[in-house]
Short mmCIF file of C-alpha atoms in Angstrom, two decimals:
data_model
loop_
_atom_site.label_atom_id
_atom_site.label_comp_id
_atom_site.label_asym_id
_atom_site.label_seq_id
_atom_site.Cartn_x
_atom_site.Cartn_y
_atom_site.Cartn_z
CA MET E 1 -14.40 12.75 -38.84
CA THR E 2 -13.18 12.54 -35.37
CA VAL E 3 -15.24 11.09 -32.26
CA ALA E 4 -16.27 12.68 -29.15
CA ARG E 5 -17.49 11.38 -25.44
CA THR E 6 -18.70 14.47 -22.58
CA VAL E 7 -16.95 13.78 -19.40
CA GLU E 8 -17.24 15.25 -15.37
CA LEU E 9 -14.76 16.73 -13.01
CA GLU E 10 -15.80 17.73 -10.05
CA GLY E 11 -14.09 18.21 -6.62
CA HIS E 12 -10.91 19.96 -5.51
CA ILE E 13 -9.93 19.53 -8.97
CA ILE E 14 -7.81 22.58 -9.52
CA ASP E 15 -5.66 22.28 -6.23
CA SER E 16 -4.56 19.28 -7.09
CA GLY E 17 -3.93 20.45 -9.86
CA THR E 18 -6.28 17.29 -11.04
CA MET E 19 -8.20 19.47 -14.09
CA GLY E 20 -4.77 20.24 -15.75
CA HIS E 21 -3.30 17.00 -15.54
CA CYS E 22 -6.69 15.75 -17.12
CA MET E 23 -6.08 18.33 -19.71
CA GLY E 24 -2.37 17.40 -20.52
CA VAL E 25 -3.12 13.80 -20.64
CA VAL E 26 -5.73 14.72 -23.81
CA MET E 27 -3.77 16.87 -25.85
CA ASP E 28 -0.46 14.08 -25.11
CA MET E 29 -2.89 11.68 -26.34
CA GLY E 30 -3.49 13.26 -29.74
CA GLY E 31 -6.48 14.22 -28.73
CA GLU E 32 -8.44 17.60 -28.34
CA PHE E 33 -11.05 19.27 -25.45
CA GLU E 34 -13.66 21.71 -25.11
CA VAL E 35 -15.09 23.15 -21.86
CA GLU E 36 -18.65 23.64 -21.62
CA GLU E 37 -19.23 24.48 -18.23
CA PHE E 38 -17.23 25.26 -15.57
CA GLU E 39 -17.65 26.36 -11.99
CA VAL E 40 -15.17 27.15 -9.94
CA GLY E 41 -15.29 26.70 -6.14
CA ARG E 42 -15.38 30.05 -4.75
CA HIS E 43 -13.44 29.38 -0.94
CA LYS E 44 -10.87 26.98 0.56
CA HIS E 45 -13.36 24.54 0.81
CA ALA E 46 -15.81 24.75 -1.67
CA GLU E 47 -15.55 22.30 -4.93
CA THR E 48 -14.83 22.98 -8.22
CA TYR E 49 -17.42 21.44 -11.56
CA CYS E 50 -15.79 21.04 -15.00
CA ARG E 51 -17.87 19.01 -17.74
CA MET E 52 -15.65 19.01 -21.30
CA THR E 53 -16.07 17.20 -24.78
CA VAL E 54 -13.26 15.40 -25.67
CA MET E 55 -12.43 14.41 -29.25
CA ALA E 56 -10.21 12.37 -31.09
CA ASP E 57 -9.31 10.56 -34.85
CA THR E 58 -10.78 7.23 -33.46
CA GLU E 59 -12.89 5.33 -31.42
CA GLU E 60 -9.82 3.47 -30.15
CA ASP E 61 -7.49 7.09 -29.77
CA LEU E 62 -10.78 7.71 -27.94
CA ARG E 63 -11.39 4.89 -25.27
CA ALA E 64 -7.41 5.46 -24.67
CA ILE E 65 -7.64 8.93 -23.53
CA LEU E 66 -11.12 7.96 -21.71
CA HIS E 67 -8.87 4.70 -19.50
CA GLU E 68 -6.68 7.63 -18.76
CA LEU E 69 -9.04 10.05 -17.53
CA ASN E 70 -10.91 7.72 -15.82
CA GLN E 71 -7.86 7.13 -13.57
CA GLN E 72 -7.92 10.42 -12.60
CA GLY E 73 -11.43 10.25 -11.49
CA ALA E 74 -12.87 11.84 -14.31
CA THR E 75 -16.74 10.55 -14.82
CA VAL E 76 -18.04 9.62 -18.46
CA ALA E 77 -21.64 12.25 -19.00
CA ASP E 78 -24.69 9.66 -18.85
CA PRO E 79 -23.06 6.82 -17.87
CA ARG E 80 -24.19 3.31 -18.35
CA ASP E 81 -24.13 0.65 -16.71
CA ALA E 82 -20.43 -1.25 -16.59
CA THR E 83 -19.81 -3.96 -19.42
CA LEU E 84 -19.38 -7.52 -18.23
CA HIS E 85 -18.04 -10.56 -19.71
CA GLU E 86 -17.82 -13.80 -18.15
CA ALA E 87 -13.77 -14.95 -17.56
CA PRO E 88 -13.15 -17.83 -20.30
CA GLU E 89 -10.78 -20.04 -17.73
CA ASP E 90 -9.33 -19.78 -14.50
CA GLY E 91 -6.29 -17.44 -14.47
CA VAL E 92 -7.85 -16.06 -17.95
CA VAL E 93 -9.93 -12.69 -17.87
CA PRO E 94 -11.99 -11.26 -21.12
CA VAL E 95 -10.39 -9.21 -23.54
CA ASP E 96 -9.92 -5.55 -22.41
CA PHE E 97 -11.06 -5.97 -18.51
CA TYR E 98 -10.51 -2.88 -16.59
CA SER E 99 -6.91 -3.19 -14.93
CA THR E 100 -7.39 -1.34 -11.49
CA THR E 101 -6.47 1.81 -9.71
CA ASN E 102 -5.98 1.87 -5.86
CA HIS E 103 -8.38 4.69 -5.43
CA PRO E 104 -11.44 4.29 -3.85
CA THR E 105 -13.76 2.63 -7.96
CA TYR E 106 -17.14 2.50 -8.18
CA VAL E 107 -18.88 0.48 -9.97
CA ARG E 108 -22.42 0.70 -12.08
CA VAL E 109 -24.92 -2.30 -12.03
CA ASP E 110 -28.57 -2.02 -12.59
CA GLY E 111 -28.60 1.92 -12.07
CA GLU E 112 -26.81 1.98 -8.98
CA TRP E 113 -23.25 2.93 -7.88
CA ILE E 114 -21.53 0.23 -6.44
CA GLU E 115 -18.60 0.80 -4.13
CA VAL E 116 -15.74 -1.86 -4.77
CA ALA E 117 -14.59 -3.70 -1.68
CA ASP E 118 -11.03 -3.66 -1.20
CA PRO E 119 -9.28 -1.35 -3.83
CA GLU E 120 -6.25 -2.82 -5.26
CA MET E 121 -4.32 -1.69 -8.35
CA ASP E 122 -3.65 -3.70 -10.89
CA CYS E 123 -6.47 -6.25 -10.28
CA ALA E 124 -9.52 -7.33 -12.39
CA LEU E 125 -13.65 -6.48 -11.11
CA VAL E 126 -15.70 -8.72 -10.30
CA VAL E 127 -19.71 -8.90 -9.96
CA GLU E 128 -20.92 -11.20 -8.20
CA ARG E 129 -24.90 -11.79 -6.69
CA ASP E 130 -25.84 -12.83 -3.08
CA ASP E 131 -28.94 -14.70 -2.56
CA ALA E 132 -31.26 -11.75 -2.58
CA ASP E 133 -29.32 -10.64 -6.13
CA GLU E 134 -27.92 -7.87 -4.78
CA PRO E 135 -24.40 -6.45 -6.74
CA ARG E 136 -21.01 -6.89 -4.82
CA VAL E 137 -18.27 -5.66 -6.74
CA SER E 138 -14.76 -6.65 -5.61
CA THR E 139 -11.04 -6.88 -6.89
CA LYS E 140 -8.92 -10.12 -7.89
CA VAL E 141 -5.83 -10.27 -8.76
CA LEU E 142 -5.54 -12.39 -12.28
CA ASN E 143 -4.55 -15.78 -11.07
CA ALA E 144 -7.65 -15.76 -8.58
CA VAL E 145 -9.92 -15.38 -11.17
CA GLU E 146 -12.25 -18.55 -11.57
CA GLU E 147 -13.89 -20.13 -15.34
CA GLY E 148 -17.47 -17.97 -15.15
CA ASP E 149 -16.41 -14.74 -13.39
CA LEU E 150 -18.60 -12.05 -14.40
CA VAL E 151 -15.27 -9.34 -15.26
CA VAL E 152 -15.57 -5.91 -16.21
CA THR E 153 -14.64 -5.09 -19.30
CA GLY E 154 -14.26 -1.35 -20.88
CA GLU E 155 -14.59 2.20 -19.25
CA THR E 156 -18.13 2.33 -19.21
CA GLY E 157 -19.73 2.26 -15.81
CA ILE E 158 -17.15 3.16 -14.20
CA ARG E 159 -16.08 5.70 -11.66
CA VAL E 160 -12.53 6.62 -9.47
CA GLU E 161 -12.09 8.90 -6.76
CA PRO E 162 -8.65 9.67 -6.25
CA PRO E 163 -7.89 11.45 -2.90
CA GLU E 164 -8.09 15.35 -2.92
CA ARG E 165 -5.58 17.42 -1.05
CA PRO E 166 -7.85 20.26 -0.38
CA ARG E 167 -6.45 24.12 -0.20
CA ASP E 168 -5.81 24.08 3.69
CA GLY E 169 -3.69 20.49 3.97
CA GLY E 170 -6.19 18.62 5.31
CA GLY E 171 -7.66 15.17 5.33
CA SER E 172 -7.42 12.32 6.51
CA PHE E 173 -3.37 12.81 6.88
CA GLY E 174 -3.18 16.49 7.66
CA PHE E 175 1.17 16.72 7.23
CA MET E 176 0.59 13.79 4.51
CA GLN E 177 1.60 15.93 1.14
CA GLY E 178 3.48 12.82 -0.87
CA GLY E 179 6.97 12.95 -2.09
CA VAL E 180 10.43 12.78 -0.51
CA SER E 181 12.45 15.30 1.32
CA SER E 182 15.46 14.73 3.57
CA GLU E 183 14.90 18.60 4.90
CA ARG E 184 12.14 17.62 6.20
CA PRO E 185 11.94 18.12 10.50
CA SER E 186 12.52 14.71 11.38
CA GLU E 187 11.45 15.93 14.88
CA SER E 188 8.13 17.58 13.85
CA LEU E 189 7.47 14.87 11.09
CA ILE E 190 7.93 11.79 14.25
CA GLU E 191 5.62 13.77 16.61
CA GLU E 192 3.09 13.91 13.82
CA ILE E 193 3.58 10.06 13.18
CA ALA E 194 3.21 9.31 16.67
CA GLU E 195 -0.01 11.13 16.82
CA GLU E 196 -1.28 9.29 14.34
CA MET E 197 -0.31 6.05 15.67
CA ARG E 198 -2.04 7.02 19.36
CA GLU E 199 -4.77 7.62 17.33
CA VAL E 200 -5.31 4.51 15.76
CA ARG E 201 -4.37 2.52 18.73
CA GLU E 202 -7.50 4.91 20.74
CA ASN E 203 -10.00 3.87 17.82
CA ASP E 204 -9.21 0.28 17.92
CA GLY E 205 -7.50 0.14 14.17
CA ASN E 206 -4.03 -1.08 12.56
CA VAL E 207 -1.16 -0.30 12.30
CA LEU E 208 1.24 -2.43 10.01
CA ALA E 209 4.86 -2.47 10.10
CA VAL E 210 6.81 -3.37 6.88
CA CYS E 211 10.19 -4.25 7.89
CA GLY E 212 13.97 -4.46 6.56
CA PRO E 213 16.71 -6.29 7.68
CA ALA E 214 18.40 -3.02 8.40
CA ILE E 215 16.64 -2.03 11.09
CA VAL E 216 18.45 -4.47 13.12
CA HIS E 217 21.94 -3.80 11.52
CA ALA E 218 21.51 0.37 12.10
CA GLY E 219 20.05 -0.25 15.74
CA GLY E 220 16.59 0.29 15.99
CA ARG E 221 15.53 -3.03 16.84
CA ASP E 222 15.39 -2.63 20.42
CA ALA E 223 13.29 0.12 19.68
CA LEU E 224 10.92 -1.31 17.38
CA ALA E 225 10.33 -4.31 19.58
CA ASP E 226 9.90 -1.90 23.01
CA LEU E 227 6.44 -0.87 19.92
CA VAL E 228 5.43 -4.04 19.01
CA GLY E 229 5.75 -4.71 23.29
CA ALA E 230 4.07 -1.67 24.00
CA GLY E 231 0.91 -2.14 21.57
CA TYR E 232 1.79 0.36 18.98
CA VAL E 233 2.20 -2.23 16.37
CA ASP E 234 -0.71 -4.55 15.24
CA ALA E 235 1.63 -6.55 12.73
CA ILE E 236 4.93 -6.88 11.16
CA SER E 237 5.22 -8.01 7.55
CA ALA E 238 9.01 -8.63 6.44
CA GLY E 239 11.03 -11.03 4.85
CA ASN E 240 13.13 -14.08 5.71
CA GLY E 241 16.50 -11.77 6.20
CA PHE E 242 14.64 -9.45 9.13
CA ALA E 243 13.11 -12.77 11.43
CA VAL E 244 16.95 -14.35 10.71
CA HIS E 245 18.63 -10.96 11.63
CA ASP E 246 16.71 -10.44 14.83
CA LEU E 247 16.93 -13.76 16.06
CA GLU E 248 20.70 -14.14 15.69
CA ARG E 249 20.93 -10.46 17.74
CA ASP E 250 18.89 -12.76 20.80
CA LEU E 251 21.47 -16.03 20.19
CA TYR E 252 24.67 -14.58 19.37
CA GLY E 253 24.25 -10.42 19.78
CA THR E 254 25.24 -10.10 15.95
CA SER E 255 23.63 -9.30 12.60
CA LEU E 256 25.20 -11.18 9.37
CA GLY E 257 28.16 -12.01 11.90
CA VAL E 258 28.47 -8.88 13.09
CA ASP E 259 27.75 -7.21 16.74
CA THR E 260 25.76 -4.54 16.61
CA GLU E 261 27.07 -3.01 19.80
CA ASN E 262 31.18 -2.32 18.94
CA LEU E 263 31.02 -3.31 15.14
CA GLU E 264 33.66 -6.16 16.10
CA HIS E 265 33.66 -9.38 14.13
CA PRO E 266 33.68 -12.56 16.40
CA ARG E 267 35.54 -15.34 15.84
CA ASP E 268 33.01 -17.35 13.30
CA GLY E 269 30.39 -15.07 13.38
CA HIS E 270 29.67 -14.91 9.30
CA LYS E 271 28.20 -18.26 10.77
CA HIS E 272 26.08 -16.89 13.17
CA HIS E 273 23.38 -16.66 10.59
CA ILE E 274 23.09 -19.92 9.37
CA TYR E 275 23.44 -21.56 12.80
CA THR E 276 20.19 -19.02 13.67
CA ILE E 277 17.78 -20.61 11.31
CA SER E 278 19.40 -24.67 12.12
CA GLU E 279 18.42 -23.88 15.71
CA ILE E 280 15.12 -22.46 15.24
CA ALA E 281 13.83 -25.34 12.64
CA ARG E 282 15.26 -27.42 15.61
CA LEU E 283 13.18 -26.06 17.94
CA GLY E 284 10.24 -26.75 15.61
CA GLY E 285 9.80 -22.16 14.46
CA ILE E 286 9.79 -18.69 16.32
CA GLU E 287 7.19 -19.31 18.88
CA GLU E 288 8.61 -22.99 20.04
CA ALA E 289 12.23 -21.27 20.15
CA VAL E 290 10.30 -18.31 22.73
CA GLU E 291 7.98 -20.96 24.51
CA LYS E 292 10.99 -22.74 25.26
CA GLY E 293 13.03 -19.73 26.48
CA VAL E 294 15.51 -19.82 23.91
CA VAL E 295 14.38 -16.68 22.13
CA ASP E 296 13.73 -14.25 25.02
CA GLU E 297 13.72 -10.51 23.14
CA GLY E 298 13.87 -8.77 19.76
CA VAL E 299 10.57 -7.60 17.51
CA MET E 300 9.55 -11.78 16.72
CA TYR E 301 9.92 -12.38 20.95
CA GLU E 302 7.42 -9.70 21.47
CA CYS E 303 5.01 -11.20 18.32
CA VAL E 304 4.55 -14.07 20.30
CA ALA E 305 4.37 -12.59 23.53
CA ASN E 306 1.95 -10.61 22.29
CA ASP E 307 -0.15 -12.43 19.87
CA VAL E 308 0.77 -9.52 17.12
CA PRO E 309 0.60 -11.73 13.52
CA PHE E 310 3.56 -11.24 11.53
CA VAL E 311 3.95 -12.94 7.96
CA LEU E 312 7.43 -13.75 6.22
CA ALA E 313 7.19 -13.68 2.70
CA GLY E 314 10.16 -16.11 1.62
CA SER E 315 13.06 -14.91 -1.82
CA ILE E 316 15.02 -16.53 -4.16
CA ARG E 317 18.10 -15.31 -2.38
CA ASP E 318 16.41 -17.09 1.09
CA ASP E 319 19.03 -19.53 3.57
CA GLY E 320 17.11 -21.55 5.21
CA PRO E 321 14.90 -20.70 5.28
CA LEU E 322 12.84 -20.08 8.62
CA PRO E 323 10.20 -22.91 9.47
CA ASP E 324 7.81 -19.64 9.41
CA THR E 325 8.23 -18.53 6.20
CA ILE E 326 6.39 -18.86 3.68
CA THR E 327 8.04 -20.13 0.72
CA ASP E 328 5.33 -20.52 -1.72
CA SER E 329 5.13 -16.07 -3.78
CA ILE E 330 1.09 -16.79 -4.20
CA GLU E 331 0.79 -17.41 -0.81
CA ALA E 332 2.73 -14.99 0.47
CA GLN E 333 1.47 -12.18 -1.53
CA ASN E 334 -1.97 -13.37 -0.33
CA ALA E 335 -0.89 -12.87 3.39
CA ILE E 336 0.22 -9.40 2.61
CA ARG E 337 -2.86 -8.61 0.96
CA GLU E 338 -5.12 -9.60 4.18
CA GLN E 339 -2.87 -7.53 6.38
CA ALA E 340 -2.50 -4.73 3.59
CA HIS E 341 -6.22 -5.23 3.69
CA GLU E 342 -6.65 -5.17 7.63
CA ALA E 343 -3.84 -1.79 8.69
CA ASP E 344 -5.24 1.51 8.85
CA LEU E 345 -1.14 2.81 9.00
CA VAL E 346 1.61 1.78 7.41
CA LEU E 347 4.86 1.88 8.11
CA MET E 348 7.68 1.34 6.24
CA LEU E 349 11.18 0.30 7.40
CA SER E 350 13.89 0.61 5.41
CA THR E 351 12.47 -2.43 2.20
CA LEU E 352 12.38 -1.61 -0.86
CA LEU E 353 11.01 -4.49 -2.37
CA HIS E 354 8.81 -5.49 0.62
CA SER E 355 8.08 -1.62 0.66
CA VAL E 356 6.54 -1.88 -3.08
CA ALA E 357 4.75 -5.66 -2.39
CA VAL E 358 2.75 -4.12 0.79
CA GLY E 359 2.51 -1.23 -1.77
CA ASN E 360 0.90 -2.88 -4.60
CA CYS E 361 -1.71 -4.38 -1.72
CA LEU E 362 -2.82 -1.01 -0.50
CA PRO E 363 -5.74 1.09 -1.22
CA SER E 364 -4.47 5.22 -2.05
CA THR E 365 -6.83 6.35 1.36
CA THR E 366 -4.21 4.19 3.82
CA LYS E 367 -2.18 6.41 5.67
CA THR E 368 1.39 5.49 4.49
CA VAL E 369 4.70 6.27 6.28
CA CYS E 370 8.09 5.08 3.89
CA VAL E 371 11.13 5.52 6.33
CA ASP E 372 14.66 4.86 4.19
CA ILE E 373 18.28 6.09 3.93
CA ASN E 374 18.40 6.21 0.67
CA PRO E 375 15.86 8.17 -1.47
CA ALA E 376 15.27 6.21 -4.43
CA THR E 377 13.47 3.72 -1.73
CA VAL E 378 10.77 6.18 -1.65
CA THR E 379 10.72 7.30 -5.27
CA GLN E 380 9.85 4.14 -6.70
CA LEU E 381 7.17 3.49 -4.51
CA LEU E 382 5.52 6.79 -5.11
CA ASP E 383 5.87 5.59 -8.92
CA ARG E 384 4.78 1.72 -8.31
CA GLY E 385 1.07 4.08 -7.37
CA SER E 386 1.48 4.66 -4.18
CA ALA E 387 1.49 8.43 -4.22
CA GLN E 388 -0.53 8.41 -0.73
CA ALA E 389 2.93 7.76 1.02
CA ILE E 390 4.91 10.93 2.65
CA GLY E 391 8.85 9.58 2.23
CA MET E 392 11.07 10.35 5.20
CA VAL E 393 14.91 10.28 3.99
CA THR E 394 16.69 9.11 7.01
CA ASP E 395 18.88 6.58 9.10
CA ILE E 396 16.55 4.58 10.36
CA GLY E 397 18.30 3.14 13.57
CA THR E 398 17.60 7.12 14.45
CA PHE E 399 14.37 7.07 12.89
CA ILE E 400 12.61 4.57 15.30
CA PRO E 401 13.87 5.06 18.48
CA MET E 402 13.62 8.47 17.86
CA LEU E 403 9.60 7.58 17.69
CA ARG E 404 9.72 5.00 20.61
CA ASP E 405 11.12 7.92 22.76
CA GLU E 406 7.83 9.93 21.92
CA LEU E 407 5.20 7.12 22.04
CA LEU E 408 6.56 5.89 25.03
CA GLU E 409 8.49 8.55 27.30
#
C-alpha cells in the first residue's frame, strides 16, 4: 500500500532546472511520481506549471520527500493552515519543527499566506499576533526561541520561492549566475559590480563588506579605505585580526610584522601586532584612538570618521583582543545578523569563516559577491546554502584597487 500527495511547481522551473531536480529527488528517495498537468511557457518570459502526484511506501517516507520538494519550491496542492505547537521551554523547539531555507517563504495562517520576515537558513518559524490579532511570521534561531512561542511544525501550509534564473539571465543581478570560475573576465565583472554599487548608493541602499586580514597583507587596505571614505561601503563585518592588521599598518607600517610595501621584516616587527592591541586598549578603543589622532588612516579610521558601523566578531584564536571586539559568540552572531538583514549587496573579501557566518544570515535574494584566491572558499560558501553568490577566484590585492579605480576614477 502506498501513500500519495499532490504538489505544484510554477515559474521558470525548466530553465532553472527546478523541475528536473524535484523529479530526481523523488526517485532518489525511493518514491514515484505521476505528472497530472504540465503547461510549458512558450516564450522566454512565460512561466511553466507542473502538477504531479508523489507516492511513497510510508507516511514517513512521503513526509521526507515532501520536505525536500518544499525546499525546492514545490507546494502541496490544496494546502491547509500551517501546524503550530508551543515551544516547551526557552531554547527548545517542538519535535518536527520546520527548519528554514534562506529563500522567500510564506506560511498559511487563518487561510491567508503570510510572508516570513527576514528569511534565514537553519531557523525556526514563529507565529505571533499583534494587538489587532493579525498574524506575523518571523524566523528565530533556536537559542532565541522562548517558552510558549508558536512554532511551525511539519510541511503543511508552507510555501518556498527559490530565486529563479530566467532564460535571458536577467533578474535582480543580471550577471550573477552562480558558480565559481577564475576564467571569467575580471575587468568586465568588476565594472558590473561597480555599477551595482553605484545603483545601491543612488537608491540609499546598503553595501556590506565582509573583510579578512588578507586584504591588508595583499595590499588592498588603502583602496578599501578609499571606498569607505567615499561612501560606497556602508558597513564592515570582520574579525579581530582584520582590525588589528589595519591598525598595525597605520601605527607601524607593517602587517603581522611585515612591511607591506617592501616585504621586509623590521627589527621586532613580530611584536607590532600585540603592541597595536595594547596601544588601542590603552586609549580606550578604536574610536578614541581616532579622536586622539593616534590613528589617522586606514579602514577603521575611515569607519570612525564617516560614521560607518562595524562589527568585529571574536574567535578562540584572537590575541588581545581589541576592546571593540565582541567576544560573546551569540552576541556577535546577533550583531552580524542585524547587518545582514540591512544589506542590499554584500562583498565577501578573502575570508572563509566570516563569509560563511554572514552567508548563514542572508536571505537568498541579497546580491552577494565572494572574492578569494582560494576557490574552496567560494565553493564552501555555495555548498553551505548561499547559492545566490557569484564567486571570483582572484587576488584580493588586485581586485579591490581595480574596484576602487572603477568607482572613483
